[in-house]
Amino acid sequence: MHKIFYPMSVYQLHAEQIIPATMEEVWDFISSPRNLREITPPYMGFEVTSNRLPEKMYPGMIITYHVRPLLGIRMGWVTEITHVEHMKYFVDEQRVGPYSLWHHEHWIEPVKDGVLMRDLVTYRLPLGPLGRLAHRLLVKKKLDGIFDYRKKFLEKKYGKSVPSPAP
């Protein structure tokens, strides 16, 4: 499941999911910017606007989007892929968008029942006290919903993970 921590208005969301697939299958899917829309709920109005997206992410890659994160208001979002280690992790950081800080680490590692996918999102909202109120009333729920949608999408795609019984 995912948890959110609140140190000094900088929030962290942790999410974990075991995917019953191979490392290659999971890496090929998550490292392709062409799959971002599939794992985002339709109500977010997520649309990649970058031209000529490559098959795989690489450090320095800039991806542009339109999203409707709150109240259906359309806004631009620009992220940079800052780090990639093949078959291990990649990091995307917001350069332009609704957050004053967005740093999202995507990690995968082999486990007995498939692949453990872990996310760590560190973020901050603008507008000080108003941003903190928006987080409490709207943003936290939206982010939980986005990660729940992604988990269900990946379960549909790869199946639900069933942990092995303890010996």
Tab-separated table of N, CA and C in Angstrom:
chain	number	residue	atom	x	y	z
A	1	MET	N	0.847	-1.187	0.000
A	1	MET	CA	0.000	0.000	0.000
A	1	MET	C	0.879	1.232	0.000
A	2	HIS	N	0.316	2.372	-0.003
A	2	HIS	CA	1.117	3.588	-0.014
A	2	HIS	C	0.831	4.429	1.210
A	3	LYS	N	1.878	5.151	1.624
A	3	LYS	CA	1.798	6.005	2.800
A	3	LYS	C	2.294	7.379	2.405
A	4	ILE	N	1.794	8.389	3.072
A	4	ILE	CA	2.261	9.750	2.834
A	4	ILE	C	2.740	10.318	4.161
A	5	PHE	N	3.936	10.916	4.143
A	5	PHE	CA	4.506	11.550	5.319
A	5	PHE	C	4.516	13.054	5.106
A	6	TYR	N	4.514	13.837	6.170
A	6	TYR	CA	4.342	15.287	6.073
A	6	TYR	C	5.423	16.095	6.787
A	7	PRO	N	6.696	15.977	6.456
A	7	PRO	CA	7.685	16.816	7.137
A	7	PRO	C	7.751	18.210	6.518
A	8	MET	N	7.464	19.250	7.279
A	8	MET	CA	7.601	20.647	6.858
A	8	MET	C	6.974	20.953	5.499
A	9	SER	N	5.804	20.483	5.255
A	9	SER	CA	5.083	20.728	4.007
A	9	SER	C	5.743	20.111	2.783
A	10	VAL	N	6.735	19.276	2.998
A	10	VAL	CA	7.269	18.445	1.927
A	10	VAL	C	6.713	17.062	2.200
A	11	TYR	N	6.005	16.520	1.248
A	11	TYR	CA	5.290	15.265	1.439
A	11	TYR	C	6.011	14.146	0.709
A	12	GLN	N	5.841	12.932	1.216
A	12	GLN	CA	6.363	11.760	0.531
A	12	GLN	C	5.286	10.711	0.441
A	13	LEU	N	5.177	10.146	-0.728
A	13	LEU	CA	4.266	9.041	-0.963
A	13	LEU	C	5.116	7.830	-1.293
A	14	HIS	N	4.871	6.736	-0.589
A	14	HIS	CA	5.556	5.466	-0.838
A	14	HIS	C	4.509	4.483	-1.361
A	15	ALA	N	4.830	3.794	-2.430
A	15	ALA	CA	3.930	2.766	-2.958
A	15	ALA	C	4.764	1.544	-3.314
A	16	GLU	N	4.189	0.368	-3.083
A	16	GLU	CA	4.838	-0.897	-3.430
A	16	GLU	C	3.817	-1.826	-4.043
A	17	GLN	N	4.289	-2.617	-4.983
A	17	GLN	CA	3.416	-3.600	-5.620
A	17	GLN	C	4.285	-4.733	-6.149
A	18	ILE	N	3.858	-5.975	-5.889
A	18	ILE	CA	4.538	-7.114	-6.500
A	18	ILE	C	3.773	-7.468	-7.770
A	19	ILE	N	4.512	-7.530	-8.863
A	19	ILE	CA	3.923	-7.810	-10.172
A	19	ILE	C	4.403	-9.195	-10.602
A	20	PRO	N	3.473	-10.119	-10.875
A	20	PRO	CA	3.872	-11.470	-11.275
A	20	PRO	C	4.285	-11.509	-12.755
A	21	ALA	N	5.477	-10.982	-13.008
A	21	ALA	CA	6.012	-10.916	-14.366
A	21	ALA	C	7.527	-10.945	-14.256
A	22	THR	N	8.197	-10.933	-15.402
A	22	THR	CA	9.657	-10.910	-15.398
A	22	THR	C	10.156	-9.471	-15.275
A	23	MET	N	11.408	-9.331	-14.886
A	23	MET	CA	12.029	-8.014	-14.817
A	23	MET	C	11.977	-7.332	-16.186
A	24	GLU	N	12.244	-8.089	-17.242
A	24	GLU	CA	12.249	-7.521	-18.588
A	24	GLU	C	10.866	-6.986	-18.966
A	25	GLU	N	9.826	-7.755	-18.661
A	25	GLU	CA	8.469	-7.308	-18.995
A	25	GLU	C	8.115	-6.016	-18.259
A	26	VAL	N	8.411	-5.985	-16.965
A	26	VAL	CA	8.059	-4.810	-16.171
A	26	VAL	C	8.898	-3.611	-16.610
A	27	TRP	N	10.203	-3.795	-16.784
A	27	TRP	CA	11.058	-2.688	-17.206
A	27	TRP	C	10.623	-2.151	-18.571
A	28	ASP	N	10.375	-3.062	-19.510
A	28	ASP	CA	9.967	-2.619	-20.852
A	28	ASP	C	8.697	-1.774	-20.788
A	29	PHE	N	7.777	-2.137	-19.914
A	29	PHE	CA	6.532	-1.381	-19.812
A	29	PHE	C	6.745	-0.038	-19.110
A	30	ILE	N	7.371	-0.050	-17.923
A	30	ILE	CA	7.440	1.200	-17.154
A	30	ILE	C	8.447	2.204	-17.712
A	31	SER	N	9.440	1.734	-18.463
A	31	SER	CA	10.455	2.657	-18.977
A	31	SER	C	10.089	3.233	-20.346
A	32	SER	N	8.909	2.912	-20.840
A	32	SER	CA	8.453	3.484	-22.103
A	32	SER	C	7.530	4.670	-21.831
A	33	PRO	N	7.928	5.868	-22.258
A	33	PRO	CA	7.060	7.030	-22.029
A	33	PRO	C	5.722	6.916	-22.758
A	34	ARG	N	5.642	6.032	-23.717
A	34	ARG	CA	4.392	5.839	-24.476
A	34	ARG	C	3.304	5.177	-23.629
A	35	ASN	N	3.683	4.586	-22.494
A	35	ASN	CA	2.712	3.899	-21.634
A	35	ASN	C	2.184	4.774	-20.500
A	36	LEU	N	2.668	5.994	-20.385
A	36	LEU	CA	2.253	6.843	-19.269
A	36	LEU	C	0.748	7.071	-19.226
A	37	ARG	N	0.148	7.284	-20.365
A	37	ARG	CA	-1.295	7.550	-20.380
A	37	ARG	C	-2.100	6.343	-19.895
A	38	GLU	N	-1.627	5.143	-20.236
A	38	GLU	CA	-2.355	3.928	-19.856
A	38	GLU	C	-2.489	3.768	-18.351
A	39	ILE	N	-1.469	4.198	-17.614
A	39	ILE	CA	-1.483	3.977	-16.157
A	39	ILE	C	-2.009	5.180	-15.390
A	40	THR	N	-2.572	6.154	-16.114
A	40	THR	CA	-3.122	7.357	-15.484
A	40	THR	C	-4.636	7.341	-15.627
A	41	PRO	N	-5.363	7.606	-14.552
A	41	PRO	CA	-6.832	7.579	-14.632
A	41	PRO	C	-7.361	8.545	-15.696
A	42	PRO	N	-8.390	8.143	-16.442
A	42	PRO	CA	-8.946	9.004	-17.491
A	42	PRO	C	-9.385	10.378	-16.990
A	43	TYR	N	-9.870	10.460	-15.737
A	43	TYR	CA	-10.347	11.754	-15.226
A	43	TYR	C	-9.221	12.782	-15.104
A	44	MET	N	-7.964	12.344	-15.187
A	44	MET	CA	-6.841	13.282	-15.124
A	44	MET	C	-6.622	14.013	-16.446
A	45	GLY	N	-7.297	13.578	-17.512
A	45	GLY	CA	-7.139	14.232	-18.797
A	45	GLY	C	-5.691	14.261	-19.253
A	46	PHE	N	-4.960	13.196	-18.982
A	46	PHE	CA	-3.532	13.123	-19.263
A	46	PHE	C	-3.285	12.951	-20.755
A	47	GLU	N	-2.499	13.850	-21.300
A	47	GLU	CA	-2.187	13.805	-22.731
A	47	GLU	C	-0.718	14.183	-22.915
A	48	VAL	N	0.073	13.250	-23.452
A	48	VAL	CA	1.470	13.547	-23.747
A	48	VAL	C	1.497	14.436	-24.976
A	49	THR	N	2.188	15.560	-24.893
A	49	THR	CA	2.252	16.504	-26.015
A	49	THR	C	3.636	16.537	-26.665
A	50	SER	N	4.591	15.786	-26.123
A	50	SER	CA	5.927	15.715	-26.729
A	50	SER	C	5.825	15.078	-28.111
A	51	ASN	N	6.592	15.588	-29.028
A	51	ASN	CA	6.661	14.993	-30.364
A	51	ASN	C	7.758	13.937	-30.395
A	52	ARG	N	7.566	12.932	-31.204
A	52	ARG	CA	8.582	11.901	-31.451
A	52	ARG	C	9.116	11.263	-30.175
A	53	LEU	N	8.228	10.718	-29.382
A	53	LEU	CA	8.675	10.039	-28.161
A	53	LEU	C	9.468	8.791	-28.527
A	54	PRO	N	10.625	8.604	-27.903
A	54	PRO	CA	11.380	7.372	-28.147
A	54	PRO	C	10.728	6.200	-27.418
A	55	GLU	N	11.196	5.016	-27.724
A	55	GLU	CA	10.673	3.816	-27.064
A	55	GLU	C	11.043	3.773	-25.584
A	56	LYS	N	12.236	4.238	-25.252
A	56	LYS	CA	12.738	4.142	-23.877
A	56	LYS	C	13.159	5.506	-23.345
A	57	MET	N	13.004	5.661	-22.038
A	57	MET	CA	13.444	6.882	-21.373
A	57	MET	C	14.968	6.898	-21.297
A	58	TYR	N	15.526	8.103	-21.230
A	58	TYR	CA	16.964	8.273	-21.080
A	58	TYR	C	17.212	9.528	-20.243
A	59	PRO	N	18.366	9.594	-19.558
A	59	PRO	CA	18.656	10.776	-18.740
A	59	PRO	C	18.683	12.038	-19.598
A	60	GLY	N	18.038	13.076	-19.109
A	60	GLY	CA	17.964	14.335	-19.839
A	60	GLY	C	16.722	14.459	-20.712
A	61	MET	N	15.981	13.378	-20.854
A	61	MET	CA	14.773	13.402	-21.683
A	61	MET	C	13.726	14.329	-21.057
A	62	ILE	N	13.132	15.180	-21.874
A	62	ILE	CA	12.062	16.077	-21.446
A	62	ILE	C	10.755	15.554	-22.028
A	63	ILE	N	9.744	15.423	-21.176
A	63	ILE	CA	8.413	14.972	-21.621
A	63	ILE	C	7.417	16.066	-21.253
A	64	THR	N	6.583	16.452	-22.222
A	64	THR	CA	5.567	17.480	-21.969
A	64	THR	C	4.186	16.830	-22.012
A	65	TYR	N	3.287	17.355	-21.162
A	65	TYR	CA	1.936	16.813	-21.040
A	65	TYR	C	0.946	17.949	-20.849
A	66	HIS	N	-0.310	17.588	-20.997
A	66	HIS	CA	-1.405	18.377	-20.452
A	66	HIS	C	-2.099	17.468	-19.451
A	67	VAL	N	-2.465	18.019	-18.317
A	67	VAL	CA	-3.207	17.278	-17.296
A	67	VAL	C	-4.318	18.155	-16.753
A	68	ARG	N	-5.275	17.518	-16.100
A	68	ARG	CA	-6.357	18.220	-15.416
A	68	ARG	C	-6.376	17.718	-13.974
A	69	PRO	N	-5.403	18.161	-13.168
A	69	PRO	CA	-5.257	17.585	-11.826
A	69	PRO	C	-6.346	17.987	-10.841
A	70	LEU	N	-6.878	19.204	-10.954
A	70	LEU	CA	-7.878	19.662	-10.001
A	70	LEU	C	-8.982	20.429	-10.722
A	71	LEU	N	-10.208	20.105	-10.372
A	71	LEU	CA	-11.381	20.831	-10.854
A	71	LEU	C	-11.476	20.891	-12.379
A	72	GLY	N	-10.862	19.930	-13.070
A	72	GLY	CA	-10.932	19.888	-14.522
A	72	GLY	C	-10.166	20.990	-15.232
A	73	ILE	N	-9.339	21.734	-14.494
A	73	ILE	CA	-8.575	22.825	-15.086
A	73	ILE	C	-7.354	22.250	-15.796
A	74	ARG	N	-7.252	22.532	-17.089
A	74	ARG	CA	-6.153	22.000	-17.902
A	74	ARG	C	-4.875	22.823	-17.668
A	75	MET	N	-3.781	22.112	-17.465
A	75	MET	CA	-2.502	22.811	-17.294
A	75	MET	C	-1.383	21.992	-17.918
A	76	GLY	N	-0.304	22.679	-18.227
A	76	GLY	CA	0.865	22.009	-18.769
A	76	GLY	C	1.715	21.432	-17.661
A	77	TRP	N	2.428	20.379	-17.990
A	77	TRP	CA	3.342	19.757	-17.059
A	77	TRP	C	4.553	19.338	-17.882
A	78	VAL	N	5.735	19.636	-17.377
A	78	VAL	CA	6.979	19.255	-18.042
A	78	VAL	C	7.821	18.500	-17.032
A	79	THR	N	8.255	17.288	-17.409
A	79	THR	CA	9.138	16.528	-16.540
A	79	THR	C	10.430	16.216	-17.280
A	80	GLU	N	11.474	16.048	-16.487
A	80	GLU	CA	12.757	15.609	-17.031
A	80	GLU	C	13.099	14.265	-16.398
A	81	ILE	N	13.532	13.333	-17.211
A	81	ILE	CA	14.058	12.067	-16.699
A	81	ILE	C	15.510	12.353	-16.321
A	82	THR	N	15.794	12.352	-15.019
A	82	THR	CA	17.115	12.788	-14.562
A	82	THR	C	18.090	11.634	-14.351
A	83	HIS	N	17.581	10.461	-14.051
A	83	HIS	CA	18.439	9.302	-13.803
A	83	HIS	C	17.767	8.061	-14.392
A	84	VAL	N	18.575	7.193	-14.974
A	84	VAL	CA	18.088	5.890	-15.444
A	84	VAL	C	19.195	4.877	-15.216
A	85	GLU	N	18.883	3.819	-14.522
A	85	GLU	CA	19.778	2.672	-14.460
A	85	GLU	C	18.973	1.485	-14.969
A	86	HIS	N	19.377	1.001	-16.135
A	86	HIS	CA	18.645	-0.046	-16.848
A	86	HIS	C	18.285	-1.204	-15.918
A	87	MET	N	17.013	-1.563	-15.948
A	87	MET	CA	16.468	-2.692	-15.192
A	87	MET	C	16.525	-2.487	-13.676
A	88	LYS	N	16.724	-1.233	-13.217
A	88	LYS	CA	16.738	-0.988	-11.780
A	88	LYS	C	15.827	0.170	-11.396
A	89	TYR	N	16.060	1.361	-11.993
A	89	TYR	CA	15.261	2.512	-11.579
A	89	TYR	C	15.368	3.639	-12.592
A	90	PHE	N	14.420	4.573	-12.470
A	90	PHE	CA	14.546	5.858	-13.139
A	90	PHE	C	13.862	6.905	-12.271
A	91	VAL	N	14.237	8.160	-12.512
A	91	VAL	CA	13.704	9.278	-11.733
A	91	VAL	C	13.149	10.312	-12.694
A	92	ASP	N	11.919	10.773	-12.410
A	92	ASP	CA	11.403	11.921	-13.150
A	92	ASP	C	11.216	13.080	-12.177
A	93	GLU	N	11.557	14.277	-12.659
A	93	GLU	CA	11.415	15.494	-11.863
A	93	GLU	C	10.624	16.516	-12.664
A	94	GLN	N	9.672	17.141	-11.999
A	94	GLN	CA	8.890	18.192	-12.656
A	94	GLN	C	9.770	19.413	-12.890
A	95	ARG	N	9.654	19.975	-14.085
A	95	ARG	CA	10.330	21.239	-14.399
A	95	ARG	C	9.315	22.380	-14.467
A	96	VAL	N	8.104	22.092	-14.949
A	96	VAL	CA	7.003	23.057	-14.990
A	96	VAL	C	5.746	22.283	-14.652
A	97	GLY	N	4.884	22.839	-13.781
A	97	GLY	CA	3.644	22.143	-13.463
A	97	GLY	C	3.041	22.597	-12.160
A	98	PRO	N	2.127	21.785	-11.652
A	98	PRO	CA	1.328	22.207	-10.495
A	98	PRO	C	2.046	22.146	-9.146
A	99	TYR	N	3.190	21.490	-9.062
A	99	TYR	CA	3.894	21.345	-7.789
A	99	TYR	C	5.076	22.302	-7.738
A	100	SER	N	5.461	22.717	-6.529
A	100	SER	CA	6.697	23.489	-6.423
A	100	SER	C	7.890	22.538	-6.335
A	101	LEU	N	7.645	21.269	-6.011
A	101	LEU	CA	8.660	20.213	-6.033
A	101	LEU	C	7.971	18.921	-6.415
A	102	TRP	N	8.554	18.172	-7.344
A	102	TRP	CA	8.079	16.837	-7.712
A	102	TRP	C	9.293	16.018	-8.096
A	103	HIS	N	9.596	15.004	-7.317
A	103	HIS	CA	10.735	14.105	-7.544
A	103	HIS	C	10.193	12.695	-7.365
A	104	HIS	N	10.142	11.916	-8.445
A	104	HIS	CA	9.499	10.601	-8.420
A	104	HIS	C	10.515	9.527	-8.801
A	105	GLU	N	10.827	8.666	-7.833
A	105	GLU	CA	11.731	7.537	-8.049
A	105	GLU	C	10.902	6.289	-8.315
A	106	HIS	N	11.258	5.565	-9.376
A	106	HIS	CA	10.589	4.313	-9.763
A	106	HIS	C	11.646	3.207	-9.668
A	107	TRP	N	11.466	2.262	-8.776
A	107	TRP	CA	12.443	1.193	-8.558
A	107	TRP	C	11.808	-0.160	-8.854
A	108	ILE	N	12.584	-1.082	-9.419
A	108	ILE	CA	12.129	-2.466	-9.548
A	108	ILE	C	13.259	-3.403	-9.119
A	109	GLU	N	12.852	-4.541	-8.566
A	109	GLU	CA	13.827	-5.564	-8.193
A	109	GLU	C	13.143	-6.924	-8.228
A	110	PRO	N	13.904	-7.966	-8.578
A	110	PRO	CA	13.306	-9.301	-8.627
A	110	PRO	C	13.022	-9.796	-7.203
A	111	VAL	N	11.891	-10.451	-7.066
A	111	VAL	CA	11.534	-11.134	-5.826
A	111	VAL	C	11.001	-12.512	-6.207
A	112	LYS	N	10.796	-13.338	-5.214
A	112	LYS	CA	10.381	-14.721	-5.462
A	112	LYS	C	9.119	-14.808	-6.334
A	113	ASP	N	8.167	-13.924	-6.093
A	113	ASP	CA	6.886	-14.023	-6.798
A	113	ASP	C	6.781	-13.106	-8.013
A	114	GLY	N	7.911	-12.558	-8.479
A	114	GLY	CA	7.861	-11.692	-9.649
A	114	GLY	C	8.795	-10.509	-9.499
A	115	VAL	N	8.215	-9.313	-9.561
A	115	VAL	CA	8.994	-8.073	-9.493
A	115	VAL	C	8.363	-7.154	-8.456
A	116	LEU	N	9.185	-6.671	-7.541
A	116	LEU	CA	8.722	-5.673	-6.589
A	116	LEU	C	8.948	-4.312	-7.222
A	117	MET	N	7.868	-3.566	-7.410
A	117	MET	CA	7.951	-2.212	-7.929
A	117	MET	C	7.693	-1.272	-6.761
A	118	ARG	N	8.635	-0.349	-6.549
A	118	ARG	CA	8.516	0.616	-5.465
A	118	ARG	C	8.583	2.019	-6.034
A	119	ASP	N	7.785	2.903	-5.480
A	119	ASP	CA	7.795	4.310	-5.856
A	119	ASP	C	8.032	5.132	-4.609
A	120	LEU	N	8.802	6.186	-4.792
A	120	LEU	CA	8.955	7.198	-3.758
A	120	LEU	C	8.759	8.534	-4.460
A	121	VAL	N	7.688	9.230	-4.085
A	121	VAL	CA	7.411	10.540	-4.647
A	121	VAL	C	7.597	11.560	-3.526
A	122	THR	N	8.479	12.504	-3.748
A	122	THR	CA	8.692	13.612	-2.820
A	122	THR	C	8.154	14.849	-3.513
A	123	TYR	N	7.240	15.555	-2.846
A	123	TYR	CA	6.593	16.683	-3.512
A	123	TYR	C	6.236	17.771	-2.521
A	124	ARG	N	6.035	18.945	-3.067
A	124	ARG	CA	5.616	20.098	-2.277
A	124	ARG	C	4.654	20.919	-3.121
A	125	LEU	N	3.655	21.467	-2.472
A	125	LEU	CA	2.686	22.313	-3.162
A	125	LEU	C	3.051	23.785	-2.986
A	126	PRO	N	2.690	24.611	-3.969
A	126	PRO	CA	2.909	26.044	-3.814
A	126	PRO	C	1.865	26.649	-2.867
A	127	LEU	N	1.974	27.908	-2.605
A	127	LEU	CA	0.980	28.725	-1.895
A	127	LEU	C	0.946	28.526	-0.386
A	128	GLY	N	2.001	27.995	0.202
A	128	GLY	CA	2.106	27.920	1.657
A	128	GLY	C	0.908	27.294	2.341
A	129	PRO	N	0.247	28.042	3.261
A	129	PRO	CA	-0.889	27.483	4.004
A	129	PRO	C	-2.035	27.031	3.098
A	130	LEU	N	-2.246	27.741	1.999
A	130	LEU	CA	-3.296	27.337	1.057
A	130	LEU	C	-2.945	25.999	0.395
A	131	GLY	N	-1.669	25.815	0.081
A	131	GLY	CA	-1.211	24.547	-0.481
A	131	GLY	C	-1.371	23.402	0.505
A	132	ARG	N	-1.075	23.667	1.783
A	132	ARG	CA	-1.248	22.626	2.808
A	132	ARG	C	-2.715	22.244	2.963
A	133	LEU	N	-3.596	23.238	2.898
A	133	LEU	CA	-5.032	22.960	2.966
A	133	LEU	C	-5.477	22.157	1.741
A	134	ALA	N	-5.008	22.558	0.562
A	134	ALA	CA	-5.349	21.822	-0.669
A	134	ALA	C	-4.857	20.389	-0.591
A	135	HIS	N	-3.689	20.189	0.012
A	135	HIS	CA	-3.173	18.821	0.155
A	135	HIS	C	-4.106	17.984	1.012
A	136	ARG	N	-4.491	18.548	2.136
A	136	ARG	CA	-5.353	17.819	3.075
A	136	ARG	C	-6.722	17.520	2.464
A	137	LEU	N	-7.285	18.490	1.729
A	137	LEU	CA	-8.645	18.334	1.213
A	137	LEU	C	-8.720	17.624	-0.148
A	138	LEU	N	-7.709	17.806	-1.011
A	138	LEU	CA	-7.821	17.311	-2.385
A	138	LEU	C	-6.635	16.494	-2.877
A	139	VAL	N	-5.451	17.034	-2.737
A	139	VAL	CA	-4.284	16.477	-3.430
A	139	VAL	C	-3.938	15.074	-2.937
A	140	LYS	N	-3.916	14.862	-1.632
A	140	LYS	CA	-3.600	13.538	-1.088
A	140	LYS	C	-4.542	12.486	-1.653
A	141	LYS	N	-5.839	12.799	-1.685
A	141	LYS	CA	-6.827	11.851	-2.226
A	141	LYS	C	-6.600	11.594	-3.706
A	142	LYS	N	-6.267	12.649	-4.454
A	142	LYS	CA	-5.994	12.493	-5.890
A	142	LYS	C	-4.799	11.581	-6.114
A	143	LEU	N	-3.719	11.814	-5.385
A	143	LEU	CA	-2.535	10.981	-5.560
A	143	LEU	C	-2.807	9.539	-5.157
A	144	ASP	N	-3.514	9.323	-4.057
A	144	ASP	CA	-3.901	7.960	-3.680
A	144	ASP	C	-4.694	7.307	-4.807
A	145	GLY	N	-5.630	8.062	-5.387
A	145	GLY	CA	-6.449	7.530	-6.476
A	145	GLY	C	-5.632	7.184	-7.707
A	146	ILE	N	-4.654	8.014	-8.027
A	146	ILE	CA	-3.802	7.747	-9.191
A	146	ILE	C	-2.998	6.473	-8.980
A	147	PHE	N	-2.417	6.298	-7.798
A	147	PHE	CA	-1.635	5.090	-7.536
A	147	PHE	C	-2.529	3.851	-7.408
A	148	ASP	N	-3.728	3.997	-6.872
A	148	ASP	CA	-4.669	2.870	-6.846
A	148	ASP	C	-5.051	2.456	-8.264
A	149	TYR	N	-5.289	3.430	-9.137
A	149	TYR	CA	-5.624	3.142	-10.535
A	149	TYR	C	-4.471	2.395	-11.204
A	150	ARG	N	-3.269	2.887	-10.998
A	150	ARG	CA	-2.102	2.243	-11.609
A	150	ARG	C	-1.964	0.804	-11.119
A	151	LYS	N	-2.146	0.590	-9.811
A	151	LYS	CA	-2.042	-0.768	-9.262
A	151	LYS	C	-3.067	-1.694	-9.921
A	152	LYS	N	-4.298	-1.229	-10.034
A	152	LYS	CA	-5.347	-2.055	-10.659
A	152	LYS	C	-5.050	-2.298	-12.133
A	153	PHE	N	-4.541	-1.275	-12.830
A	153	PHE	CA	-4.187	-1.445	-14.242
A	153	PHE	C	-3.126	-2.538	-14.384
A	154	LEU	N	-2.080	-2.480	-13.553
A	154	LEU	CA	-1.005	-3.462	-13.647
A	154	LEU	C	-1.476	-4.860	-13.230
A	155	GLU	N	-2.415	-4.939	-12.291
A	155	GLU	CA	-2.994	-6.242	-11.938
A	155	GLU	C	-3.777	-6.816	-13.112
A	156	LYS	N	-4.502	-5.969	-13.825
A	156	LYS	CA	-5.219	-6.433	-15.014
A	156	LYS	C	-4.261	-6.902	-16.093
A	157	LYS	N	-3.195	-6.176	-16.274
A	157	LYS	CA	-2.222	-6.478	-17.325
A	157	LYS	C	-1.420	-7.743	-17.018
A	158	TYR	N	-0.964	-7.893	-15.757
A	158	TYR	CA	-0.054	-8.979	-15.410
A	158	TYR	C	-0.652	-10.017	-14.463
A	159	GLY	N	-1.798	-9.727	-13.871
A	159	GLY	CA	-2.393	-10.615	-12.886
A	159	GLY	C	-2.049	-10.151	-11.481
A	160	LYS	N	-2.826	-10.623	-10.528
A	160	LYS	CA	-2.576	-10.265	-9.127
A	160	LYS	C	-1.467	-11.144	-8.582
A	161	SER	N	-0.629	-10.550	-7.789
A	161	SER	CA	0.439	-11.293	-7.156
A	161	SER	C	-0.124	-12.044	-5.955
A	162	VAL	N	0.266	-13.297	-5.846
A	162	VAL	CA	-0.135	-14.103	-4.690
A	162	VAL	C	1.133	-14.499	-3.973
A	163	PRO	N	1.375	-13.933	-2.787
A	163	PRO	CA	2.595	-14.274	-2.060
A	163	PRO	C	2.658	-15.764	-1.763
A	164	SER	N	3.866	-16.299	-1.807
A	164	SER	CA	4.060	-17.720	-1.499
A	164	SER	C	3.791	-17.954	-0.022
A	165	PRO	N	3.245	-19.155	0.312
A	165	PRO	CA	3.019	-19.459	1.737
A	165	PRO	C	4.355	-19.561	2.473
A	166	ALA	N	4.358	-19.170	3.729
A	166	ALA	CA	5.572	-19.255	4.541
A	166	ALA	C	5.951	-20.715	4.722
A	167	PRO	N	7.265	-21.012	4.745
A	167	PRO	CA	7.698	-22.431	4.920
A	167	PRO	C	7.427	-22.968	6.287
